[in-house]
Amino acid sequence: MTTARERPTLEAVARRAGVSRATVSRVVNGSTTVAEPIQEAVRRAVQELGYVPNLAARSLVTQRTDSIALVLPETATRVFSDDQFFPGIIRGVSQELEAADKQLVLMIAGSAASHARVERYATGRHVDGVMFASVHGADPLPSTLVRSGIPVVCSGRPMGQVSVPVPYVDVDHIGGVAKAVRHLLELGRRRIATIAGPQDMIAGIDRLAGYRDELRDSGRRSLIAVGDFTRESGALAMRQLLDDDPDLDAVFVASDLMAHGALRTLREAGRRVPEDVAVVGFDDIEMARYTDPPLTTVRQPIQEMGREMTRQLLRMAAGEDIGHAVVLPTELVLRESA
Amino acid sequence: MTTARERPTLEAVARRAGVSRATVSRVVNGSTTVAEPIQEAVRRAVQELGYVPNLAARSLVTQRTDSIALVLPETATRVFSDDQFFPGIIRGVSQELEAADKQLVLMIAGSAASHARVERYATGRHVDGVMFASVHGADPLPSTLVRSGIPVVCSGRPMGQVSVPVPYVDVDHIGGVAKAVRHLLELGRRRIATIAGPQDMIAGIDRLAGYRDELRDSGRRSLIAVGDFTRESGALAMRQLLDDDPDLDAVFVASDLMAHGALRTLREAGRRVPEDVAVVGFDDIEMARYTDPPLTTVRQPIQEMGREMTRQLLRMAAGEDIGHAVVLPTELVLRESA
DNA sequence: CTGAAAGCGCTAACAA
DNA sequence: TTGTTAGCGCTTTCAG
């Protein structure tokens, strides 16, 4: 038996302090309209009894829980993979939530079952709002939640039909790519290829779109290979590009991890970077500074995205009506590879 | 305004279906003692109204929330660091919780403020139990929670005074080290050093103790340098060991990451592994298979630790009295380095 | 400034 | 098998 001696209730504290439940409640919640000596007595009783408010009872009447869910729609393995996307988001979210004195609850929801459980949890009002760190393809969960009246914000523009618009925060993929490609053009590169990301994620789609737009504007032909954001796929895609056009002199790679793979392939093929082939990545992950040569890449403010997402959510939870989308700027970081 | 039209209550569903609240509750909770046609009617009403039970109200009366917290007492940055400890734990925990249809809520609690918030959250009975993925030094939170009557289990034996015993699951560090050292002895190594981990973590302490015990039993002298489980510290410690005793012919390193650093130092010092110096690590992280040479190491069942911890917690939450500690076996994995 | 009273939405005896 | 009733522990008018 867990010797959990009966937990004291407000009632018990009230009796002990010789006041009413209402008064205890006021003191516990920091109301200033209670006479100092009474406050004192109540606080002592709370102390002596080891009273802790029952949150379920409280939120039953207040309709708030003061906690917010951040859903990581991935398996544990992917959440904890190389790149620092999730930690960045979490840090940003934590900062804002800390400031607002709300509790962050993280939910990993890679499987269908856990997806369903998250839905129950959120629609059951266990949390005051839900944020999604990344959204997959046309995952219906965000809009389901929106429809049920829960405040929701996604990081990353959700794809799919917008029967219900889901608020989101994203970074300016297209603008970032534009800067990258223009930089390559200014370097005098003539034959600029790309290694694109998976086309079922907005990051993959937008970054490819940005490349296409920019090349079209400069009147050049596209040269595209598709990877899945992993190092291996980058190496493979680079091999393929080289086969398709041995004369290429630059490549924009839609993620640093893939760019790392591409560098390896280029080295194996005897191409010098950046002399023969200039390489630009995207993400500015830690590792980009340690590749050989260090990677010119596009930096996105991941942490800021987490913060902005949280600010929006808190506003919504407070009943404010808010704008539907926020897009944060990206920035080109020059290093030796281009 | 978030157009959250009034959420329907049990009452509303009952009226609509022309039955009592109790009956609706029974259907919603899957009681079999309700006539089929009535179940049908209730389900239709639920559907039409889009009814979702209010979890706060439910847990107010049931005294359960069907969700369990897993506290990660680290900053986001450390949680998402190289080694796969946390993901392993999370995977194990998720599996068991999924089977029990409980919701996992992850809480990152690196700061003091978040520590306090976790305490409020748990003692406020927002969750039915709390697990700790790793415990730091003499963190008082686990025992605080135990004292307040909440089921708690730690992964990793908690240090510090045991005014209240905290249940835990750990791996057999000492046994694992014993196997490693004995292996080196059987290889005929005479001068076996160690690179120990930080002495404010149980893993650091136990692994050093294991080394000491085993060397003492074989009548040899200890040779010790201390690192902090990082690669760099391992490289440094190895340098120091070589300076202390150039004749050493084996080293047991308390973590694979440090062992990786040590390998680099050995190579730089012109020592061949394993010919001149045999190296054994601990953890069996992914990378151990890709070092040069691949690392002989001690494998610990991380995921199993998560599972076992969860099983214990669920038993406690169900009111069972349970054993206080569980220790899982470790295993020596032979590769080329020793 | 304090207390009495009325629920918040749900479950679980207990009757019928 | 179904309904009635009494709360779970808290906040919040509304009087005093």
Coordinates of N, CA and C (backbone and C1' of nucleotides) in Angstrom, one line a residue, chain A residues 10 21-22 25 29 51 54 58, chain D residues 8-15:
Chain A
L10 N -9.6 21.6 0.6 CA -9.8 23.0 1.0 C -10.6 23.0 2.3
R21 N -14.4 27.9 3.3 CA -13.6 27.4 2.1 C -13.3 28.6 1.2
A22 N -14.3 29.4 1.0 CA -14.1 30.6 0.1 C -12.8 31.3 0.4
S25 N -9.7 29.5 -0.4 CA -9.5 29.6 -1.9 C -8.9 30.9 -2.3
N29 N -5.2 31.4 -4.0 CA -5.1 32.0 -5.3 C -4.6 33.4 -5.3
Y51 N -1.3 20.9 2.3 CA -2.4 21.0 1.3 C -1.9 21.3 -0.1
N54 N -6.4 20.4 -5.7 CA -6.7 19.3 -6.7 C -7.0 20.0 -8.0
R58 N -10.2 22.1 -9.8 CA -10.1 23.5 -10.1 C -10.4 23.7 -11.6
Chain D
dC8 P -17.6 14.2 -1.3 O5' -16.6 14.1 -2.5 C5' -16.1 12.9 -3.0 C4' -15.3 13.2 -4.2 C3' -14.5 14.5 -4.1 O3' -13.1 14.1 -3.8 C1' -15.7 14.4 -6.2
dG9 P -12.4 14.7 -2.5 O5' -12.0 16.2 -3.0 C5' -11.1 16.4 -4.1 C4' -11.2 17.8 -4.5 C3' -11.0 18.9 -3.4 O3' -9.9 19.7 -3.8 C1' -12.9 19.4 -4.6
dC10 P -9.5 21.0 -3.1 O5' -10.2 22.1 -3.9 C5' -9.7 22.4 -5.3 C4' -10.7 23.2 -6.1 C3' -10.8 24.6 -5.7 O3' -9.9 25.4 -6.5 C1' -12.9 23.6 -6.1
dT11 P -9.7 26.9 -6.2 O5' -11.0 27.6 -6.9 C5' -11.1 27.5 -8.3 C4' -12.4 28.2 -8.8 C3' -12.5 29.7 -8.6 O3' -13.1 30.2 -9.8 C1' -14.3 28.7 -7.5
dT12 P -13.0 31.7 -10.2 O5' -14.5 32.2 -10.0 C5' -15.6 31.4 -10.4 C4' -16.8 32.0 -9.8 C3' -16.8 33.5 -9.5 O3' -18.0 34.0 -10.0 C1' -17.5 32.3 -7.6
dT13 P -18.1 35.4 -10.7 O5' -18.5 36.3 -9.4 C5' -19.7 37.1 -9.5 C4' -20.9 36.2 -9.3 C3' -22.1 37.0 -8.7 O3' -23.3 36.7 -9.4 C1' -21.5 35.1 -7.4
dC14 P -24.5 37.8 -9.2 O5' -24.9 37.7 -7.7 C5' -25.4 36.4 -7.2 C4' -25.6 36.5 -5.7 C3' -26.1 37.9 -5.2 O3' -27.2 37.7 -4.4 C1' -24.2 37.2 -4.0
dA15 P -28.2 39.0 -4.3 O5' -28.4 39.0 -2.7 C5' -27.3 39.1 -1.9 C4' -27.4 38.3 -0.6 C3' -27.8 39.1 0.6 O3' -28.3 38.3 1.6 C1' -25.4 38.6 0.6

